Coordinates of C-alpha atoms (C1' of nucleotides) in Angstrom, one line a residue:
Chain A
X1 CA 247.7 86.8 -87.0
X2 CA 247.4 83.3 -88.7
X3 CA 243.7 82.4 -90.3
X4 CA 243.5 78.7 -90.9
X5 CA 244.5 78.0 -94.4
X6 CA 242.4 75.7 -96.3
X7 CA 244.7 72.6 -97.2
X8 CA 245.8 73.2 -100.8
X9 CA 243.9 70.6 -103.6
X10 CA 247.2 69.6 -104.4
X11 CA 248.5 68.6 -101.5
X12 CA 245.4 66.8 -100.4
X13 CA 241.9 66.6 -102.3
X14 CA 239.8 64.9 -99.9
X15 CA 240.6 67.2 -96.9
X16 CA 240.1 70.8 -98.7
X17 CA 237.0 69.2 -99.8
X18 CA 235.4 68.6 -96.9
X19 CA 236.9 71.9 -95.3
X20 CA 235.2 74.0 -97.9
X21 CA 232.1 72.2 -97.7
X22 CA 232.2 73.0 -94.0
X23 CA 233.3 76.2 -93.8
X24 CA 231.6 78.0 -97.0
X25 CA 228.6 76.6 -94.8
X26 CA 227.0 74.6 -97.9
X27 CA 226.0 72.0 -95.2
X28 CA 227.2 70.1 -91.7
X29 CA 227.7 66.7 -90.5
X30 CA 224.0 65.3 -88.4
X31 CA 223.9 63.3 -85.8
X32 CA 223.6 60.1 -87.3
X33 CA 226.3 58.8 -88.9
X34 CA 226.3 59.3 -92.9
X35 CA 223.5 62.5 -92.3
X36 CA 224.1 65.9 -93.5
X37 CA 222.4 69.1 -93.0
X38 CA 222.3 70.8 -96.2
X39 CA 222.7 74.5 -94.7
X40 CA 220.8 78.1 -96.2
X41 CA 223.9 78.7 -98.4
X42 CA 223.9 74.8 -99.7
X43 CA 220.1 74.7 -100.0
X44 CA 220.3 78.2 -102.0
X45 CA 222.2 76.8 -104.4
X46 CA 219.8 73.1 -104.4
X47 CA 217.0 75.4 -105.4
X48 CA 218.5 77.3 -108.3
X49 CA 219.9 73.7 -109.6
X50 CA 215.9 72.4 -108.9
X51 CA 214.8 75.8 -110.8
X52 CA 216.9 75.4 -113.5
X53 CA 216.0 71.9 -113.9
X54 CA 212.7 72.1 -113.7
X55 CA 212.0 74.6 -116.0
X56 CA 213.6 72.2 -118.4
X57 CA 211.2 69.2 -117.5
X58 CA 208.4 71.5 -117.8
X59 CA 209.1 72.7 -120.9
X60 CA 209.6 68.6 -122.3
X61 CA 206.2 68.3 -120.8
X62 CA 206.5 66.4 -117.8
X63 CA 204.6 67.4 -114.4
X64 CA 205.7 67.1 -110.7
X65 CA 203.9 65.1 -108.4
X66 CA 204.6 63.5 -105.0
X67 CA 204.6 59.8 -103.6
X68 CA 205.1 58.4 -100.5
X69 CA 208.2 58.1 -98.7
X70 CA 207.3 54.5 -97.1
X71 CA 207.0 51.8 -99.6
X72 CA 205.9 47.8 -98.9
X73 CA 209.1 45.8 -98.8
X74 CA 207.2 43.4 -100.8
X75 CA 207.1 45.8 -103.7
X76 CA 210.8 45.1 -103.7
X77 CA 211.0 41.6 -104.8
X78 CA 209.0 41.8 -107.9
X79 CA 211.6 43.3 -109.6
X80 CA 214.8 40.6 -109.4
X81 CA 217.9 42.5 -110.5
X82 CA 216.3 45.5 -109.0
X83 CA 215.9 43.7 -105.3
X84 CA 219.5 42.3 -105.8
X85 CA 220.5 46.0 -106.3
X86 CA 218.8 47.7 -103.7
X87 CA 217.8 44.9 -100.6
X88 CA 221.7 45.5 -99.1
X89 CA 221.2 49.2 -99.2
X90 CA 217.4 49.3 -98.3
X91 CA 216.5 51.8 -94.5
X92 CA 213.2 49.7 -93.2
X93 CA 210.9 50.9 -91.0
X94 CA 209.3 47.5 -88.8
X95 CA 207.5 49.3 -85.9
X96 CA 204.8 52.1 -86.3
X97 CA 202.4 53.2 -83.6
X98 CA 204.2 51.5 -80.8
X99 CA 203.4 47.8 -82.1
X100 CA 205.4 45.9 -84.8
X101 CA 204.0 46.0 -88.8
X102 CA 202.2 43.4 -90.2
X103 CA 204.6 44.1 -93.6
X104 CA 207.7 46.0 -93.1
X105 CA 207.9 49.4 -95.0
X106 CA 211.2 50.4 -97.0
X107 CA 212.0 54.0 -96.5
X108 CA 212.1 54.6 -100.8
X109 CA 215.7 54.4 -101.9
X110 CA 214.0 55.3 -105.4
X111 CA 210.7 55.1 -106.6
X112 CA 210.1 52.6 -109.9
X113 CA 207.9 49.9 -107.9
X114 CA 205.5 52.2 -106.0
X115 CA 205.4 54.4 -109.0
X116 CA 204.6 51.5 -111.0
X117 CA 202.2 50.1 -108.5
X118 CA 200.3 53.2 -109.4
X119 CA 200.4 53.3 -112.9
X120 CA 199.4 49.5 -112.7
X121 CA 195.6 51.3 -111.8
X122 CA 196.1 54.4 -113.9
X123 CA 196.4 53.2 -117.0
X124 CA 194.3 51.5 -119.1
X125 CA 194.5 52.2 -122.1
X126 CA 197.2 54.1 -125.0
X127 CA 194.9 57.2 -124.8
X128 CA 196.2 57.5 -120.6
X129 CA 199.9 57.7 -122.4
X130 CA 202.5 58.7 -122.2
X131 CA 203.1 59.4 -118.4
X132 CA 205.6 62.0 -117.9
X133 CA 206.3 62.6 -114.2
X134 CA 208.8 64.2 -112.2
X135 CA 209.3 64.2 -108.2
X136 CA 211.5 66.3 -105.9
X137 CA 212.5 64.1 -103.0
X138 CA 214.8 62.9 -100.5
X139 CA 215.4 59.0 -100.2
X140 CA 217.6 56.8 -98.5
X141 CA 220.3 54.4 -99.0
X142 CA 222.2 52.9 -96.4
X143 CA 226.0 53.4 -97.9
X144 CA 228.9 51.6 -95.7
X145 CA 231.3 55.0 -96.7
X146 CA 229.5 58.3 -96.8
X147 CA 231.1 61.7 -97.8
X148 CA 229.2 65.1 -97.9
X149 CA 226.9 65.8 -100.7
X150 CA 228.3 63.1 -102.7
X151 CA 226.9 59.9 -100.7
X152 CA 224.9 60.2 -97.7
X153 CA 222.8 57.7 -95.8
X154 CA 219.6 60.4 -97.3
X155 CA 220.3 62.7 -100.2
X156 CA 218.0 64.9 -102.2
X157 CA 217.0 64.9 -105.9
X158 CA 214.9 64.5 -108.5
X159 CA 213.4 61.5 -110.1
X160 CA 211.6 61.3 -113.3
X161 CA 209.3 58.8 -114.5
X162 CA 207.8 58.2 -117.8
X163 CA 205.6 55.1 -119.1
X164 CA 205.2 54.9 -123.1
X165 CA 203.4 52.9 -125.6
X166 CA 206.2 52.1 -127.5
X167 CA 210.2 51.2 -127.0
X168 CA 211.2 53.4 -129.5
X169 CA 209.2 56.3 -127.4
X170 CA 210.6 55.6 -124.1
X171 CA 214.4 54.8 -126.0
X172 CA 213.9 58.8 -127.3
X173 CA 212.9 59.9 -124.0
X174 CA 216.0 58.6 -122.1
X175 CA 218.2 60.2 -124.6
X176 CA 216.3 63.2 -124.7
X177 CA 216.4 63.4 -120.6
X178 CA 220.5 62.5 -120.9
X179 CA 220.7 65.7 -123.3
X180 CA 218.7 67.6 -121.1
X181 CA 220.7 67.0 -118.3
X182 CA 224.5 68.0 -120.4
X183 CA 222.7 70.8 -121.8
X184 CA 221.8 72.2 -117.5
X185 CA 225.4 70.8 -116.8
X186 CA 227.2 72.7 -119.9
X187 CA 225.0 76.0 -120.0
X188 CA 223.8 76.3 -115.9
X189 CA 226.7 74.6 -114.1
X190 CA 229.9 75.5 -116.3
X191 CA 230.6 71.5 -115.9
X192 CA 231.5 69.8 -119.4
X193 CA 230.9 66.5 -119.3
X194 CA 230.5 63.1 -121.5
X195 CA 227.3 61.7 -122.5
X196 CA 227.6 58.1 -122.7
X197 CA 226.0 54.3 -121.9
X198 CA 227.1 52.5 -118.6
X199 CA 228.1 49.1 -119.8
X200 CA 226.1 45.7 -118.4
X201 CA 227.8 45.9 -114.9
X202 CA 228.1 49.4 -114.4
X203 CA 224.2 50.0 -115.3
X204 CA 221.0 50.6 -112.8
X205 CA 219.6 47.8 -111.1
X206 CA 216.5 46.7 -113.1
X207 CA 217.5 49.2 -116.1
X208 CA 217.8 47.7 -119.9
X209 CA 220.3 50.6 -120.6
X210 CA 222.0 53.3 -118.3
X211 CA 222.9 56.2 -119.9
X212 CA 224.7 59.0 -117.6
X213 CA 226.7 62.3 -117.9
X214 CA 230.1 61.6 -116.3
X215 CA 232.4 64.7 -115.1
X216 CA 235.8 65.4 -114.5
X217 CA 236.4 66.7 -111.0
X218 CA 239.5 68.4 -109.9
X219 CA 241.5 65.6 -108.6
X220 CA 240.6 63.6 -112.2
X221 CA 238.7 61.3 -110.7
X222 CA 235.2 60.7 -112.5
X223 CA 231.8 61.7 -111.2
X224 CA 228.6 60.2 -112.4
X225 CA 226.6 63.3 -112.7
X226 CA 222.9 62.6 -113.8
X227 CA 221.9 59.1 -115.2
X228 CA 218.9 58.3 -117.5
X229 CA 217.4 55.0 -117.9
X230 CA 215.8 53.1 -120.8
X231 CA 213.8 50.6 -118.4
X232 CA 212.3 48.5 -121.0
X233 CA 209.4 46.4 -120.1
X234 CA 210.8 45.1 -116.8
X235 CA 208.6 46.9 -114.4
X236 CA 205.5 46.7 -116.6
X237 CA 206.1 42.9 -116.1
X238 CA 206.6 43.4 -112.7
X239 CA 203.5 45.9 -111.6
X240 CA 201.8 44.9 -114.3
X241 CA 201.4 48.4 -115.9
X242 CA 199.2 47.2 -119.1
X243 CA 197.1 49.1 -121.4
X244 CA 194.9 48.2 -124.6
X245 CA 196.4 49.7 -127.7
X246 CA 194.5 51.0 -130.8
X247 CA 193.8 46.8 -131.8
X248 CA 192.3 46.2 -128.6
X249 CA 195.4 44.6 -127.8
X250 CA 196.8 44.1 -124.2
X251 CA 200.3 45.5 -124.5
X252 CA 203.1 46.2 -121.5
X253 CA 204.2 49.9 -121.4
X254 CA 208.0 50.9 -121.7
X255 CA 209.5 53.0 -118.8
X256 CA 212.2 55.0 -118.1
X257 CA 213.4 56.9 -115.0
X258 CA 216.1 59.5 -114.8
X259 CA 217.7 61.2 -111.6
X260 CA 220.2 64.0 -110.2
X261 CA 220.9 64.4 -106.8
X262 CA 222.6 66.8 -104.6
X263 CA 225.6 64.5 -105.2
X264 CA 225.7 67.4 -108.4
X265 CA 226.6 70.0 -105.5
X266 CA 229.8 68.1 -105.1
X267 CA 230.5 67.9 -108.5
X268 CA 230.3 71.6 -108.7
X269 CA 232.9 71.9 -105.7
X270 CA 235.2 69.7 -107.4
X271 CA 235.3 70.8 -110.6
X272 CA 235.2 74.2 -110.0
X273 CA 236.9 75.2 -106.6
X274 CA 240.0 76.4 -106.3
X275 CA 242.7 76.6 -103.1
X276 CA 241.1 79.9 -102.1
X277 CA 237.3 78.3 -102.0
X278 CA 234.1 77.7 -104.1
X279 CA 234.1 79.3 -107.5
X280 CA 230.4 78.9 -108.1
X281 CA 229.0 79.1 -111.5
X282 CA 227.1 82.5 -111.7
X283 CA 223.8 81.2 -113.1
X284 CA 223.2 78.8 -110.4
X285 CA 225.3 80.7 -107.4
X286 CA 223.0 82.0 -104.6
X287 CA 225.0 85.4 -104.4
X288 CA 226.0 86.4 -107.8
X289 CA 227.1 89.7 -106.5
X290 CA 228.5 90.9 -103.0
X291 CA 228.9 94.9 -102.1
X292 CA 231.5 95.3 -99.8
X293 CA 231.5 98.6 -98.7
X294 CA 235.2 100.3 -97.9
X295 CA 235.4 103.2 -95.1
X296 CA 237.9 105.4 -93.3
X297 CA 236.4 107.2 -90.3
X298 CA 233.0 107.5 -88.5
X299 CA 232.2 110.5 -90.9
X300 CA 232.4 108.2 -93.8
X301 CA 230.9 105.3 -92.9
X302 CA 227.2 106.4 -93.2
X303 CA 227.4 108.2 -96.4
X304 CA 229.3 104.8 -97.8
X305 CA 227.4 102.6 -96.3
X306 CA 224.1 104.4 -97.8
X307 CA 226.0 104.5 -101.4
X308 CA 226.1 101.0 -101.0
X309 CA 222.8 100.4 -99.8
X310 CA 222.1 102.4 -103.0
X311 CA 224.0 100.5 -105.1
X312 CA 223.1 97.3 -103.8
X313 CA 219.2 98.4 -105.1
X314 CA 220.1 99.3 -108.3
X315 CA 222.2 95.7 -109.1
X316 CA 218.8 94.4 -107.6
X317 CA 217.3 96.0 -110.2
X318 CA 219.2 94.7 -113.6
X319 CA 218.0 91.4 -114.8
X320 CA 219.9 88.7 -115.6
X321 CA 218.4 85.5 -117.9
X322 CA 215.0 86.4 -117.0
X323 CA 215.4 87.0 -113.1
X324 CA 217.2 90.0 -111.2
X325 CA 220.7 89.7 -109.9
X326 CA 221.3 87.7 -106.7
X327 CA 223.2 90.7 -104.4
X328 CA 224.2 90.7 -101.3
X329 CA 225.3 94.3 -99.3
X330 CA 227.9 93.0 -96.4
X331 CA 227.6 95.6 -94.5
X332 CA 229.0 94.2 -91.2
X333 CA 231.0 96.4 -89.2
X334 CA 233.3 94.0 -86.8
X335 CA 235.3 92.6 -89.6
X336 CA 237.5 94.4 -92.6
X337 CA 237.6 94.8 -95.7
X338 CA 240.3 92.4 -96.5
X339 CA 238.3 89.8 -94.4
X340 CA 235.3 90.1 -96.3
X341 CA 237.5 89.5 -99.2
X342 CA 238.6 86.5 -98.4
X343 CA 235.3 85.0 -97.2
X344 CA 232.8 85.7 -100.1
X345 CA 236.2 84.4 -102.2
X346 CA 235.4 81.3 -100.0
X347 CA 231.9 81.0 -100.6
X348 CA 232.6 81.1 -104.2
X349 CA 231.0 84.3 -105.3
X350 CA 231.2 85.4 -108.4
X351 CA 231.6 89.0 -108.6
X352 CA 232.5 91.3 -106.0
X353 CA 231.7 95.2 -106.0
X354 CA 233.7 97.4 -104.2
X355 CA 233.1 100.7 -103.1
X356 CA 235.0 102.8 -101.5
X357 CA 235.9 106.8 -100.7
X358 CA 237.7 106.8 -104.1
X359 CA 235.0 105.3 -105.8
X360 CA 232.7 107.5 -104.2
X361 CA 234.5 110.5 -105.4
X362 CA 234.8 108.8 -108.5
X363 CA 230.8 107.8 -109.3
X364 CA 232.8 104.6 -109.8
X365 CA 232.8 101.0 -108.5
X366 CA 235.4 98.3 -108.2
X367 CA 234.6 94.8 -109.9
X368 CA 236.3 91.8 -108.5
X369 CA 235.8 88.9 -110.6
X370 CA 236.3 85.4 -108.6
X371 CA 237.5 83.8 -111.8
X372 CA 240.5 85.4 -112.2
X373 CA 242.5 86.1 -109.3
X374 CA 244.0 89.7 -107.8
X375 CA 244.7 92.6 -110.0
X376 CA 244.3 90.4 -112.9
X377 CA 240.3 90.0 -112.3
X378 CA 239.6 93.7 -111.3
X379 CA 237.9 96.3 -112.7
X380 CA 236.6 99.9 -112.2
X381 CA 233.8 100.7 -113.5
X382 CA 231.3 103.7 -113.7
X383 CA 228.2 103.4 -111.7
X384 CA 226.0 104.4 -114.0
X385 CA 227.3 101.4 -116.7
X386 CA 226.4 98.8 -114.1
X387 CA 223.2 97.7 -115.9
X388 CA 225.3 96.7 -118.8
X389 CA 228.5 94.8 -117.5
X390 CA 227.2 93.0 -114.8
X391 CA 225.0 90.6 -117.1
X392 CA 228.0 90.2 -119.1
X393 CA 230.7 89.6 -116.7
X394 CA 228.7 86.8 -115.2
X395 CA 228.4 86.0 -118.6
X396 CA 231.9 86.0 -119.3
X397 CA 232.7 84.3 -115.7
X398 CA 230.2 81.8 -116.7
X399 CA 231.8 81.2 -119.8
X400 CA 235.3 80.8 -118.4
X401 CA 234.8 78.6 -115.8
X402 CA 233.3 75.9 -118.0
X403 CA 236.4 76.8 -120.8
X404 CA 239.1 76.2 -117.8
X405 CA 236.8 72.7 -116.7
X406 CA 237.1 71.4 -120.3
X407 CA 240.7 72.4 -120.7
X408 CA 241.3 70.8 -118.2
X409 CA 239.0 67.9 -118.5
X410 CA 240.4 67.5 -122.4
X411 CA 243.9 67.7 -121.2
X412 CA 243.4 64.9 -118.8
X413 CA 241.4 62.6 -121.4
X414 CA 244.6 59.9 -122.6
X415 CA 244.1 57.9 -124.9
X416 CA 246.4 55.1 -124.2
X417 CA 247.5 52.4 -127.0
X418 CA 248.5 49.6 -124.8
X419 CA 247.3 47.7 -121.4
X420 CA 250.3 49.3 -120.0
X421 CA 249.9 52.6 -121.0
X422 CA 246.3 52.4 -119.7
X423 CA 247.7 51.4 -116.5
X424 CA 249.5 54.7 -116.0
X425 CA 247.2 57.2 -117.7
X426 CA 244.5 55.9 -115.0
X427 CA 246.4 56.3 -112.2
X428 CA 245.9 60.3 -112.9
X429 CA 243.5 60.8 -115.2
X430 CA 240.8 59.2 -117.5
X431 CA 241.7 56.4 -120.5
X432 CA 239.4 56.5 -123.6
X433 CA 240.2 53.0 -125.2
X434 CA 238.7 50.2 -127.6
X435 CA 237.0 47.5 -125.4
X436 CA 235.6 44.4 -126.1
X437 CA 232.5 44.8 -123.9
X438 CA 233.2 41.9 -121.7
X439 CA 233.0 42.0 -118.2
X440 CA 236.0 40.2 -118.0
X441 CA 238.5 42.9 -119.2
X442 CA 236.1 45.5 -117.1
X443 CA 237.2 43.2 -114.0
X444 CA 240.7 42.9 -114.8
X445 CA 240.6 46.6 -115.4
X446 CA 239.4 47.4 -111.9
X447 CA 241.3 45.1 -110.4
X448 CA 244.7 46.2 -112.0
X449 CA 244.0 49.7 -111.3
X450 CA 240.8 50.3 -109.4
X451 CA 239.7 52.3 -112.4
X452 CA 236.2 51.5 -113.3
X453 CA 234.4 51.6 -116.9
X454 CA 232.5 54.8 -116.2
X455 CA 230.5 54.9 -119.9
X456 CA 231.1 54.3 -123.6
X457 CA 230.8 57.4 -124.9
X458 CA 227.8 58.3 -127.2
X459 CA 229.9 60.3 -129.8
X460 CA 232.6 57.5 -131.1
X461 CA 235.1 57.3 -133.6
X462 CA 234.9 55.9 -137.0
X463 CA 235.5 52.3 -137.4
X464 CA 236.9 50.1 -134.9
X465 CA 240.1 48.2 -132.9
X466 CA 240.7 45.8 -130.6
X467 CA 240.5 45.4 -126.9
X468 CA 243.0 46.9 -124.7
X469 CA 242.7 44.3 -122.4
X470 CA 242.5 41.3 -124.7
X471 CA 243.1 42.3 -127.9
X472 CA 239.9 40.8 -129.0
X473 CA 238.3 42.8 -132.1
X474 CA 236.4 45.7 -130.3
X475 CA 233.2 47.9 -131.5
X476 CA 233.6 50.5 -129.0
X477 CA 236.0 53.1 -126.9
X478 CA 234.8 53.4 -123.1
X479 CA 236.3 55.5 -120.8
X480 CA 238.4 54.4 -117.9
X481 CA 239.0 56.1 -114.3
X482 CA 239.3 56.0 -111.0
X483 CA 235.4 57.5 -109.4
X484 CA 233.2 58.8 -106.6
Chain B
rC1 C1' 232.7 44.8 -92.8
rG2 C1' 238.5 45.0 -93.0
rG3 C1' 242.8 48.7 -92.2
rG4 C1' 244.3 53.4 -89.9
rG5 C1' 243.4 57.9 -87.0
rC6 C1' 240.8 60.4 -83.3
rG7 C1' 237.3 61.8 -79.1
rU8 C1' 239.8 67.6 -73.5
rA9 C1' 236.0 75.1 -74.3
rG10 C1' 232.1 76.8 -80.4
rC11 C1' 236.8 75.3 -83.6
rU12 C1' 242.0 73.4 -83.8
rC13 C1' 244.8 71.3 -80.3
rA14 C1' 248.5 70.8 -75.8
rG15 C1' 248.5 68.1 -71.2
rC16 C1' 248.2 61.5 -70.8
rC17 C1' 253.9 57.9 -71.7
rC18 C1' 255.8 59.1 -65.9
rG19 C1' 248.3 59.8 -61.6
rG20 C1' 248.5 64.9 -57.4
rA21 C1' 245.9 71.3 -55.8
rU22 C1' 241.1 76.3 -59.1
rA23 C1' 242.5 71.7 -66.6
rG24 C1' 245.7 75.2 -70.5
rA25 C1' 246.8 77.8 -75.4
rG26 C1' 245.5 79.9 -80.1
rC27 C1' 241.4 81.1 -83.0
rG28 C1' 236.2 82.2 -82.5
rC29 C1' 232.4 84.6 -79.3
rA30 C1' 230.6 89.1 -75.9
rC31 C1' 231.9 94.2 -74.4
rG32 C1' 235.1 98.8 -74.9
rG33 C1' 238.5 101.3 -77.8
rU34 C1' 241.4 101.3 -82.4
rU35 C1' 241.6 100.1 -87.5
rC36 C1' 239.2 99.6 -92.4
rG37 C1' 241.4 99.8 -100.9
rG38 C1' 243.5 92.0 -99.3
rG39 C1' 242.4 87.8 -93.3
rU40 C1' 243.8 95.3 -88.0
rC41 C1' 245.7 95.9 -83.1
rC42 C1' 245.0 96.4 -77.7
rG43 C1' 242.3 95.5 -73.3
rU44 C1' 238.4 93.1 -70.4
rG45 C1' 235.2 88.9 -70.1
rA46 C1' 232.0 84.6 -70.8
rG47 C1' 232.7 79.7 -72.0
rG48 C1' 234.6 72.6 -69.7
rU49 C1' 229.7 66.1 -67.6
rC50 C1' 238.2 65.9 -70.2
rG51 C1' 232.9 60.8 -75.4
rG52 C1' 230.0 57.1 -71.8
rC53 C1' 230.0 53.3 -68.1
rG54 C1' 232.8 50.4 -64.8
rG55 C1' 237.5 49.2 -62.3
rU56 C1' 242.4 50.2 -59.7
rU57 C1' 244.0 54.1 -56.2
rC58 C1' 244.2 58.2 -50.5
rA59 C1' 243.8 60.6 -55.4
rA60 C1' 242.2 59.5 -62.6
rA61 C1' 241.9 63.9 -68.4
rU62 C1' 246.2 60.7 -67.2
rC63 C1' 246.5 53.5 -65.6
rC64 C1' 243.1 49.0 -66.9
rG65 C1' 238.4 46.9 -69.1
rC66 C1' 234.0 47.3 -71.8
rC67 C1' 230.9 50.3 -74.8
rC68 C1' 229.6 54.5 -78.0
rG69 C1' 230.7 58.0 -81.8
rC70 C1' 233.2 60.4 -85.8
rC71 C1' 236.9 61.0 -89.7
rC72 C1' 240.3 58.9 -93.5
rC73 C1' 241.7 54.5 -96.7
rG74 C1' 239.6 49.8 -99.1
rA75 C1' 235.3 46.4 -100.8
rC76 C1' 229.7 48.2 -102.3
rC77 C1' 227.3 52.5 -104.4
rA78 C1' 223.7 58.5 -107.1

RNA sequence: CGGGGCGUAGCUCAGCCCGGAUAGAGCGCACGGUUCGGGUCCGUGAGGUCGGCGGUUCAAAUCCGCCCGCCCCGACCA
């Protein structure tokens, strides 16, 4: 009996993606092309990212609120770089009600203008600052090439928004929202990744500075995982968001805004999967433990099945980082043991418990950690020391999957020392080299190579070189890859 | 929008070139039995507008035309 394989990540990246995505049922192609139906299992794993997340917003005082989904085209034009960026991509609704609109609506593909619209009437003065607001919500862009999770026609995420008195107050905020975003990525998601600034061309439309978190994802292509930007005055000018500081002075505010989307779902695929399926990170995986219950005969099966029911309860119990253990009892009785196996290993569970007659006997259970494959990543353990190894392991399976990521990810960082060494590195993997800042050796870059300049890295070395392009003095290193 | 691939059962596909009778296979699904410590095995059964429209023909999944959709690669992008 042959089970369809899963393509290996070797032999073809793209395709085992979109398998696993499929059958791990984290979501499903819609009818309309470039949709997705983010599925139970997908969304499960949407929320803990949103609860991690928002936990962290909360606690750098910033509260949620909703706006609408339908936004004046008009609002679009006030803003010139940002119109440039978003017209070609903009969904827009021109009929309502059976009769056509008197202004046609864009379906939000983000939210600066209406958001600053608002403010534009809520502020008024430096006492109604800062504003520090988040939303959860789905918007649309209408991409030419769409791939699951990480660009679709409509994708979820969050977007924050903050409006401050001063630059240097909205400048902190953007770096404190980039840090807060590595530290969910580092200590949630197992992903390491590199803080850094998008250069002039690579940056938001309307932003003064784009700062993002870029990862490394299996095939060593570059992800943008989260961006933060330093918005300047550009939409106060544009909304006219004014307030009267402590002279009775009329002063623009500064904004920011800072997003992650679902798109982050893919980068956990990609950086973490492996030729058998997901490997999700435990503190963010919607099962974090599956029973799989073992049995012989008829006789057996109720009194393992209620051991396991029992056992089940009792990991229910234990509480990890604040919240009890995600379990799951499989207690399905068409497929075996073996199966069940193979298909929480494809769903990317973290630890498996078996239990069987021998374990029974025993007052023991089997651990199966997805990390580490076969005999290698199994354990039995005594029941009764449950409550103390599972926190760890998923500690420890926490902690190895983001040590393998940034292995990897550090193995696959070159630093090349000519243009032609560049050339090759990027062709599999990333290039950290001195760069001029131009756009011009950015162009020639992507058009030798495709490889794009995906951020200058915050941390940097001391001094400075010249250009590998040019070899024009250069302040900075940036990072060079092929991307999402 | 350019290049490529594809559309036949829930899924993966065969059949099409060379037209012919109730359109097949494997997997999945339902039922019965068997098995269960790494994708059990056997049996029975349900399941199809052959992407759509039009044309050619005595006859179309098969030939011709138009249309629609999806996937992959490129340009654009979270």
């Amino acid at each position: 009996m042959s089970f369809p394989k899963l393509p290996s990540r070797s032999e073809n990246f793209a395709e085992w993606y979109n398998q696993l995505v499929l059958r791990a049922e984290l979501a499903d192609y819609a009818p309309v092309r470039g949709c997705m139906v983010i599925r139970p299992y997908g969304w499960a794993l949407w929320e803990n990212i949103q609860r991690a997340l928002d936990k962290r917003f909360k606690a750098t005082g910033h509260q949620n609120a909703a706006f609408p989904l339908l936004i004046p085209l008009s609002f679009f034009e006030k803003e010139k770089e940002h119109v440039e960026g978003f017209a070609p991509e903009l969904a827009v609704v021109t009929h309502g009600g059976g009769k056509k609109l008197e202004e046609p609506l864009a379906v939000r593909p983000t939210s600066e203008t209406i958001i600053g619209y608002m403010w534009s009437k809520w502020i008024r003065s430096y006492r109604d600052l800062p504003q520090l607001l988040n939303q959860w919500a789905n918007v649309v862009r209408w991409e030419l090439r769409t791939k699951l999770f990480l660009r679709t026609l409509e994708f979820y995420w969050q977007e924050g928004h903050t409006a401050h008195a001063t630059r240097a107050e909205a400048e902190e905020e953007t770096l404190r929202m980039l840090r807060v975003y590595e530290d969910f990525a580092v200590n949630e998601a197992a992903i390491p990744v590199v803080p850094g600034r998008k250069s002039e061309s690579e940056k938001f439309a309307g932003a003064v500075t784009t700062y993002t978190i870029e990862a490394m994802m299996g095939d060593k292509r570059a992800l943008q995982a989260a961006t933060s930007h330093f918005l300047g005055q550009n939409f106060a000018k544009a909304f006219e968001i004014r307030y009267l500081d402590q002279n009775n002075q009329l002063q623009y505010v500064w904004t920011t805004s800072w997003g992650l989307s679902t798109r982050f779902i893919g980068a956990i695929i990609m950086v973490h999967g492996d030729d058998q399926g997901l490997r999700l990170p435990p503190r963010l995986a919607p099962i974090q433990v599956v029973v799989v219950p073992i049995w012989k005969s008829g006789d057996d099966e109720a009194r393992i099945l209620e051991a396991a029911r029992n056992v089940r309860d009792r990991i229910a119990s234990i509480v990890y980082r604040e919240q009890p253990i995600r379990v799951h009892l499989d207690d399905r009785d068409n497929v075996t043991p073996g199966f069940k196996f193979n298909d929480w290993e494809l769903r990317g569970v973290p630890v498996r418990v078996e239990l069987g007659p021998r374990d029974l006997a025993a007052g023991t259970v089997t651990l199966a950690r997805r990390d580490k494959p076969g005999k290698e990543g199994k354990q039995t353990v005594d029941m009764d020391a449950l409550p103390e190894v599972l926190p760890r392991l998923l500690d420890d399976i926490h902690e190895g999957l983001y040590q393998q990521a940034r292995a990897f990810l550090e193995a696959n960082l070159h630093e090349p020392k000519t243009y032609e060494e560049l050339k090759a590195v990027v062709r599999d993997g990333w290039a950290l080299a001195w760069w001029c800042g131009s756009a011009d050796c950015e162009a020639r870059i992507k058009a030798d190579t495709t490889a794009t300049n995906r951020c200058i890295p915050l941390e940097q070395p001391e001094g400075q070189g010249t250009c590998i392009v040019c070899g024009r003095p250069a302040q900075v290193k940036a990072i060079f890859a092929r991307a999402y």
